[in-house]
Short mmCIF file of C-alpha atoms and ligand atoms in Angstrom, two decimals:
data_model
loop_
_atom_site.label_atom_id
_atom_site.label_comp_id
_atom_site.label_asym_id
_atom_site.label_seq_id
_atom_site.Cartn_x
_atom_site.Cartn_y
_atom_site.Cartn_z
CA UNK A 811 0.00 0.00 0.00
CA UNK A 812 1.07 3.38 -0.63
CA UNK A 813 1.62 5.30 2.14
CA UNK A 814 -0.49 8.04 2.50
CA UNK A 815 -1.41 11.20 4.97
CA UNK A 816 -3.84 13.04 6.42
CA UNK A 817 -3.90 17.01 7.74
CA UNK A 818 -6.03 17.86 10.38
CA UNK A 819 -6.83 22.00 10.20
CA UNK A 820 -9.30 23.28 12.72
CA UNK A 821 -11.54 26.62 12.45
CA UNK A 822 -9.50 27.37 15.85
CA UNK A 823 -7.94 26.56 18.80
CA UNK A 824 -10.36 24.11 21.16
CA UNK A 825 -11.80 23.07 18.52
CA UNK A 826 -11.27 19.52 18.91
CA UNK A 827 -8.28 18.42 16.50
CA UNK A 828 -6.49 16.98 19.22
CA UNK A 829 -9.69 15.03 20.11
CA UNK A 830 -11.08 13.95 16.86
CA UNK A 831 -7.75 12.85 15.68
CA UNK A 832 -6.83 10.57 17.98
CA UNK A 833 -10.32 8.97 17.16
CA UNK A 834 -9.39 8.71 13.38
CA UNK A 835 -6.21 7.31 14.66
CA UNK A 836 -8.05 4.53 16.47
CA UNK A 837 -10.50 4.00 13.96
CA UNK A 838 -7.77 3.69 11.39
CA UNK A 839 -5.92 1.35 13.08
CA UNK A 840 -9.49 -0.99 13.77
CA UNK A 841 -9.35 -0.96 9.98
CA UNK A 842 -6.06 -2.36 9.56
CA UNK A 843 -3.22 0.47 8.65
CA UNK A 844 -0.46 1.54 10.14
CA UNK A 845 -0.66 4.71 11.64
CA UNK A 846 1.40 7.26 12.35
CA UNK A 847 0.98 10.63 14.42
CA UNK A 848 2.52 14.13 14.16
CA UNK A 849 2.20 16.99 16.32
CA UNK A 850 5.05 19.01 14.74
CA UNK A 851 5.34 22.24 16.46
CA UNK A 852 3.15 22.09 19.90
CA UNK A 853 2.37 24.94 22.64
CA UNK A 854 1.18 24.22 25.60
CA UNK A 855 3.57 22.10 26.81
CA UNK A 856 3.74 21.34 30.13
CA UNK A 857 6.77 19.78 32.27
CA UNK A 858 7.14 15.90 32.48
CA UNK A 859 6.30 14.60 35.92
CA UNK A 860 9.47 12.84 36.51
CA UNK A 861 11.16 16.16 34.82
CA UNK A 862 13.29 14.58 31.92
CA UNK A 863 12.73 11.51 30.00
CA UNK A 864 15.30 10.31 26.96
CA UNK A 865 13.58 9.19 23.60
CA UNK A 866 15.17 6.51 21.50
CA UNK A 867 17.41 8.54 19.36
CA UNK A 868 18.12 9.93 23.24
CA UNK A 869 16.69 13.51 22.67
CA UNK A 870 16.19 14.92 25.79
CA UNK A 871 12.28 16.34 26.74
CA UNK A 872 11.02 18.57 29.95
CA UNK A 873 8.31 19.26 28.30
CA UNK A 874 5.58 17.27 27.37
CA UNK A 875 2.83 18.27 24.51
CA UNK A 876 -0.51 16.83 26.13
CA UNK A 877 -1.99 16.82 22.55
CA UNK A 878 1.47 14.82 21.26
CA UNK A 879 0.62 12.53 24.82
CA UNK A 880 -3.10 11.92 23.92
CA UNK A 881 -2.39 11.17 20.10
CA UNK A 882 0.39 8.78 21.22
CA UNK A 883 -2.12 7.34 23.52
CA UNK A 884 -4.90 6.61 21.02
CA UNK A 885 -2.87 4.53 18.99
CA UNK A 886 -0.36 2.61 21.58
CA UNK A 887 2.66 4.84 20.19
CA UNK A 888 5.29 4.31 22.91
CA UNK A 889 6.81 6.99 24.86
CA UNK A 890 10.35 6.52 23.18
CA UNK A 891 8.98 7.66 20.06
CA UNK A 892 7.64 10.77 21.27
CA UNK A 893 10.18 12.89 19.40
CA UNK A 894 9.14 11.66 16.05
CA UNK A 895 5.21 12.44 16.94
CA UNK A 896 6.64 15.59 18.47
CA UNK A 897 9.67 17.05 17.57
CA UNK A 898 9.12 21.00 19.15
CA UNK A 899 7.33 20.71 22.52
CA UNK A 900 7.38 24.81 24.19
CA UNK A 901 5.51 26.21 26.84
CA UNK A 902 2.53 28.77 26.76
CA UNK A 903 -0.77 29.31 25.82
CA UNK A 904 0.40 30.99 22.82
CA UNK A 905 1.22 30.50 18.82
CA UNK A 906 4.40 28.35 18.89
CA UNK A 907 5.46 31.37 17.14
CA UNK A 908 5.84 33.17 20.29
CA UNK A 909 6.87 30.49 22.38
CA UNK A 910 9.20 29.45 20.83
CA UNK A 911 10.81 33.24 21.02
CA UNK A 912 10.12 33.89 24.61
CA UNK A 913 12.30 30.11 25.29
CA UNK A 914 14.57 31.24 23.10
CA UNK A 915 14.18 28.27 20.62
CA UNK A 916 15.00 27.96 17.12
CA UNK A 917 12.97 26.29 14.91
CA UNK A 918 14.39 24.35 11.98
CA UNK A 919 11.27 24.68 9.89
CA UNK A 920 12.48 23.00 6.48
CA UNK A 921 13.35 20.01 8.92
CA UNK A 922 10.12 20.46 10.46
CA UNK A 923 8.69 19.63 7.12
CA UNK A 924 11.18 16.75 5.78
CA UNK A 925 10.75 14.94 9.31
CA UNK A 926 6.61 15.51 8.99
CA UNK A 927 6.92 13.82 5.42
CA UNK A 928 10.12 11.40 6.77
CA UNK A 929 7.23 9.68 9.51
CA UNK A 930 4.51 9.92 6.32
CA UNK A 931 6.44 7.59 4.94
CA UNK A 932 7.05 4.98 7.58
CA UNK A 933 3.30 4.74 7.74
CA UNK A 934 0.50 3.32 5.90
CA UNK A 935 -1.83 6.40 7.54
CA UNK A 936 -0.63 9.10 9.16
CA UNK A 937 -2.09 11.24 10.86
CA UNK A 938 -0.84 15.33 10.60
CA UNK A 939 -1.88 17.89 13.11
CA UNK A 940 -1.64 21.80 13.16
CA UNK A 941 -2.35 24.13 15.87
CA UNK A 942 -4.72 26.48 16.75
CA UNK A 943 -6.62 27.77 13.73
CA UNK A 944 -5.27 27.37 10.31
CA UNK A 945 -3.19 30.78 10.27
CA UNK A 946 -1.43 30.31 13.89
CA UNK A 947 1.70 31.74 13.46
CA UNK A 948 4.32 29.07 13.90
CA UNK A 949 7.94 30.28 13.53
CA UNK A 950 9.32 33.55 12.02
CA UNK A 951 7.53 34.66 9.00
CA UNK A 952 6.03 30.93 8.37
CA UNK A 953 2.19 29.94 9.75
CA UNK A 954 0.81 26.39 10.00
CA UNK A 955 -0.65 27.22 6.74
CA UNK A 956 2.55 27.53 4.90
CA UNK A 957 3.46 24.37 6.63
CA UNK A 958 -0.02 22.38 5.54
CA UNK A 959 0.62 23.58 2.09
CA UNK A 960 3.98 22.30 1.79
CA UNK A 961 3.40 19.02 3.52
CA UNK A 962 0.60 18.89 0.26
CA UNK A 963 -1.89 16.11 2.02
CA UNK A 964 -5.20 15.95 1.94
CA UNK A 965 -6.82 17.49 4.89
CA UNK A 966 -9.78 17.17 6.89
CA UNK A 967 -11.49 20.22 8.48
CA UNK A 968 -12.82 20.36 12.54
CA UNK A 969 -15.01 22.61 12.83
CA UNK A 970 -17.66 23.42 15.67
CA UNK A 971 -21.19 23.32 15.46
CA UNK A 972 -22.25 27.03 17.27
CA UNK A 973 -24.21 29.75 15.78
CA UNK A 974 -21.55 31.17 13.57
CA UNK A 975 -20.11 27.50 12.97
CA UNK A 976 -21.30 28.55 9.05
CA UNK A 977 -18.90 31.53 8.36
CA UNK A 978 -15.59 30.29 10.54
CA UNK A 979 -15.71 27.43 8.41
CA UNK A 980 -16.42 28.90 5.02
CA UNK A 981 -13.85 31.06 5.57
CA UNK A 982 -11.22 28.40 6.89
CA UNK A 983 -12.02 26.22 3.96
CA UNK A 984 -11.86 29.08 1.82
CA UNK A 985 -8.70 30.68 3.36
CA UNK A 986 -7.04 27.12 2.64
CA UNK A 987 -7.85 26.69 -0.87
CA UNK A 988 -6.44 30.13 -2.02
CA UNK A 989 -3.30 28.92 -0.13
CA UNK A 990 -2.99 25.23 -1.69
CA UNK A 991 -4.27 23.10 0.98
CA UNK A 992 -6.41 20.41 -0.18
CA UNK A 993 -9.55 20.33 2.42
CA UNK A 994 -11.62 16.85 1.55
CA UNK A 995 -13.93 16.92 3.68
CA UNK A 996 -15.54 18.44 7.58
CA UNK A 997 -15.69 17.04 10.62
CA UNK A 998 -18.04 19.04 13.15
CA UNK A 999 -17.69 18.59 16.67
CA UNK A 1000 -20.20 19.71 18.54
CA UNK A 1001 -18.64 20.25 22.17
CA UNK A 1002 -21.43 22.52 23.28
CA UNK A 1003 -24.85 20.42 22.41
CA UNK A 1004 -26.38 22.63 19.74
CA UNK A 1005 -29.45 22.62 19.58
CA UNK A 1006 -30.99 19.87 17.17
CA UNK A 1007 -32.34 22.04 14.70
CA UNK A 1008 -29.13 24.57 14.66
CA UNK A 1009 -26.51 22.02 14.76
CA UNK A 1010 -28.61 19.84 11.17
CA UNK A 1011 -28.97 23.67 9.61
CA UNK A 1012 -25.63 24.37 10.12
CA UNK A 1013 -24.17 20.86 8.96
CA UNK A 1014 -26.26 21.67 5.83
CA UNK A 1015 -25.08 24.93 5.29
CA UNK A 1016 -21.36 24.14 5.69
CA UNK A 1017 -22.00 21.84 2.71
CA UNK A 1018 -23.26 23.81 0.46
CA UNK A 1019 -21.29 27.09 0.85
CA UNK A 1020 -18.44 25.41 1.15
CA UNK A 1021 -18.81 22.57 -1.75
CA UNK A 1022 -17.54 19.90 0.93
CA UNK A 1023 -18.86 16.93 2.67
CA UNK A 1024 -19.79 16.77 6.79
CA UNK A 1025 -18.40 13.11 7.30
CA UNK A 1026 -19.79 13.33 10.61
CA UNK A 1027 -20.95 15.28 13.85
CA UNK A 1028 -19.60 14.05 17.13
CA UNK A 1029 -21.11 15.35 20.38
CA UNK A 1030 -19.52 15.45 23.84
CA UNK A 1031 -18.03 12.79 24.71
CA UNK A 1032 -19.18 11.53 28.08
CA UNK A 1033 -18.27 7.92 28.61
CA UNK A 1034 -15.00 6.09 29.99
CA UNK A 1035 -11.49 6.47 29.07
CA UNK A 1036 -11.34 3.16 27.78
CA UNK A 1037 -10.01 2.41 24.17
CA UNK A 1038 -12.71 0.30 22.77
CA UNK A 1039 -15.91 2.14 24.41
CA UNK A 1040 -14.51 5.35 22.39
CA UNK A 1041 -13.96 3.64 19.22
CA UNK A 1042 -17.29 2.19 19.32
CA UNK A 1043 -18.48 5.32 20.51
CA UNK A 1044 -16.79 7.08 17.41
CA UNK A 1045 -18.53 4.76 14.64
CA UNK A 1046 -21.62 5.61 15.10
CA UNK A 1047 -21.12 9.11 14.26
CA UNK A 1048 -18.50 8.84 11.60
CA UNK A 1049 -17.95 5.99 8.94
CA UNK A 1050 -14.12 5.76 8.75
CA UNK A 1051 -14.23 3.09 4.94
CA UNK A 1052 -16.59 6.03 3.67
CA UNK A 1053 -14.58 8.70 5.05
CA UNK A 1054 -10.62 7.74 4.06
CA UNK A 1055 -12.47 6.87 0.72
CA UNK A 1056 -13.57 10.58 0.83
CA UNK A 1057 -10.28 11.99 1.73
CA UNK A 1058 -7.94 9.92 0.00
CA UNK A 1059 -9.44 8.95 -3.10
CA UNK A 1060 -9.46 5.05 -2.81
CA UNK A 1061 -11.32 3.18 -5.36
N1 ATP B 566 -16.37 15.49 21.31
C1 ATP B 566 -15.76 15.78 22.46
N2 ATP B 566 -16.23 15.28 23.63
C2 ATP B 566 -15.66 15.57 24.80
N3 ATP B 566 -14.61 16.38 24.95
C3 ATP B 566 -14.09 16.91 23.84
C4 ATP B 566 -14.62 16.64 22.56
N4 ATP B 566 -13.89 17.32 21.64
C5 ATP B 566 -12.94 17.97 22.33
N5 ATP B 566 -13.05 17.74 23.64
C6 ATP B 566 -12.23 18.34 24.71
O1 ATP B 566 -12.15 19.75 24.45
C7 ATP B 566 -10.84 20.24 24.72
C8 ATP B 566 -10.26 20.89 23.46
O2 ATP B 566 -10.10 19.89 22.45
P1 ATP B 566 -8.72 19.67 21.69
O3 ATP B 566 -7.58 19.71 22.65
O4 ATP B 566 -8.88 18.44 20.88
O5 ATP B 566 -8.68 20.98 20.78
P2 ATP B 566 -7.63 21.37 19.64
O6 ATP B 566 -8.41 21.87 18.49
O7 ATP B 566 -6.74 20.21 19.39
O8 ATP B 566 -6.81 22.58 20.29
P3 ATP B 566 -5.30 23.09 19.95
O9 ATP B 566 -5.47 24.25 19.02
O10 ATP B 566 -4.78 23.51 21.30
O11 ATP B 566 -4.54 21.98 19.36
C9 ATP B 566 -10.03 19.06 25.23
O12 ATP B 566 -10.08 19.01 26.65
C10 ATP B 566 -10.79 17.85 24.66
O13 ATP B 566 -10.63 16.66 25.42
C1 DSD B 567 -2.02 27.37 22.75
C2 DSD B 567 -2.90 26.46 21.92
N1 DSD B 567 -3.10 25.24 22.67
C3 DSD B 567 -2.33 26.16 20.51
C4 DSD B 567 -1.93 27.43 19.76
C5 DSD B 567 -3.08 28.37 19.52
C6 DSD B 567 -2.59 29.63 18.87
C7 DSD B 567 -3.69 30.57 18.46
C8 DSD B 567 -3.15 31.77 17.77
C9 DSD B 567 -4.27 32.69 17.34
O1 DSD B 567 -4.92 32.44 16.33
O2 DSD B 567 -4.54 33.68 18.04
N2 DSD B 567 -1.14 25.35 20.62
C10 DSD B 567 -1.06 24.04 20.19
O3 DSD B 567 -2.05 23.50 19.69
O4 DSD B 567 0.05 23.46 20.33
MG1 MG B 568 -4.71 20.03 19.64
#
C-alpha cells in the first residue's frame, strides 16, 4: 500500500483536533493500517512529571505536549517515540510562534517539514496535526498554513457546530484553498450540544457554501477512558471506509 497522509486543520484553537484525531487514529488502526501521528510544532507544553525523560534517538524532553501525549495514547505509540510524533514541545498558551521566542528556541522549519513527510512515509496512515486555527503563526515569517501547504496532504477540516459555525468554516475552507491546501472533507464537533435544529442547519449549510462533505458530527463525549468504548463510541457518528475513501481517493 502506498503510504499516505492526512492534515487535520481546525476553524481554531479548542476546537477539537487533538480530540477527533486521535479517534481517526483509532479508527484507522481498527481498519487495519499503520498509523502514524505528528504533532510538529506544539504549545502548551507542560513539564514531564518525573522532569526529563530520553527518547530513542536519546533527545532529551522537559516538556511534554498533552496533545502529542493523547495522540500517542490513542494509537499505543510508545513513549520513546515521542520525538518523532513531536519534535518542538514549548511552553505557553500561545502560537508556537511566540513560544518558541520567549524560550529562546530555534525552529528548523524546512526540517520540520522533511521529518513531517520522513514519519509519512514509515506509515500506511498518518495522521498530521496543526495548531490552533489554520493561520497560527508558527515560527518567524512561516504559519501552520505555509506548513499544511507544503506538507501537500489531503486534509480534513474540525469545525464546531455554534451559531456562527457557518462563516468560521467557510472562511477556513476558503482561506485554505487560495493557499494550496487540499480540504476533503468536515468534521463538526459539537462540544457545546447545539441545539438539534441549529446544529442539522448548520451541517447543511457548511456543505453547500463550502462545496464539501460533513463526514460526521460528534457530540460530547461523556463515557469512559477506555479504548474500545470510544472507538465504538466514534462509529456511530462517523464511517471511517466512507470517510478515508472521501479523503484519500481510494477506489
Ligand atoms: N467530542 C468531544 N467530547 C468531549 N470532549 C471533547 C470533545 N472534543 C474535544 N473535547 C475536549 O475539548 C478540549 C479541546 O479539544 P482539543 O484539545 O482536541 O482541541 P484542539 O483543536 O486540538 O486545540 P489546539 O489548538 O490547542 O490543538 C479538550 O479538553 C478535549 O478533550
Ligand atoms: C495554545 C494552543 N493550545 C495552541 C496554539 C493556539 C494559537 C492561536 C493563535 C491565534 O490564532 O490567536 N497550541 C497548540 O495547539 O500546540
Ligand atoms: Mg490540539
Amino acid at each position: 500500500m502506498k503510504q499516505l497522509g492526512i492534515s487535520i486543520i481546525g476553524t481554531d484553537t479548542d476546537v477539537g483536533k487533538t480530540f477527533v484525531t486521535g479517534l481517526l487514529g483509532a479508527m484507522a488502526q481498527d481498519d487495519g493500517f499503520s498509523v502514524g501521528m505528528v504533532k510538529p510544532v506544539s504549545s502548551s507544553a507542560v513539564p514531564f512529571p518525573e522532569c526529563i525523560t530520553m527518547d530513542e534517538d536519546n533527545v532529551r524532553n522537559d516538556l511534554e505536549s498533552k496533545d502529542a501525549t493523547y495522540l500517542m495514547q490513542s494509537v499505543g505509540i510508545p513513549e520513546s517515540r515521542r520525538h518523532e510524533v513531536n519534535p518542538y514541545a514549548l511552553a505557553g498558551d500561545y502560537s508556537p510562534r511566540l513560544a518558541a521566542e520567549l524560550a529562546d528556541v530555534v525552529i528548523d522549519y524546512d526540517d520540520v517539514v522533511r521529518h513531517t513527510l520522513d514519519v509519512v512515509s514509515r506509515y500506511d496512515l498518518t495522521f498530521v496535526e496543526g495548531a490552533g486555527g489554520i493561520t497560527t503563526p508558527l515560527y518567524g515569517d512561516k504559519t501552520f498554513t505555509d506548513f499544511m501547504a507544503a506538507i501537500e496532504l489531503p486534509t480534513i477540516m474540525i469545525a464546531d457546530g455554534r451559531l456562527g459555525s457557518i462563516n468560521r468554516a467557510v472562511l477556513t475552507c476558503e482561506y485554505a484553498k487560495a493557499h494550496g491546501i487540499f480540504v476533503k472533507a468536515i468534521i463538526v464537533n459539537d462540544t457545546t450540544l447545539v441545539d438539534p435544529f441549529l446544529l442539522k442547519t448548520n451541517i447543511e449549510d457548511m456543505e453547500r457554501y463550502t462545496g464539501l462533505p460533513v463526514a460526521g458530527a460528534l457530540p460530547p463525549y461523556q463515557g469512559p477512558n477506555i479504548h474500545s468504548v470510544r472507538l465504538g463510541w466514534g462509529r456511530s457518528f462517523i464511517d471511517s471506509e466512507q470517510l478515508w475513501k472521501t479523503v484519500l481517493d481510494f477506489r
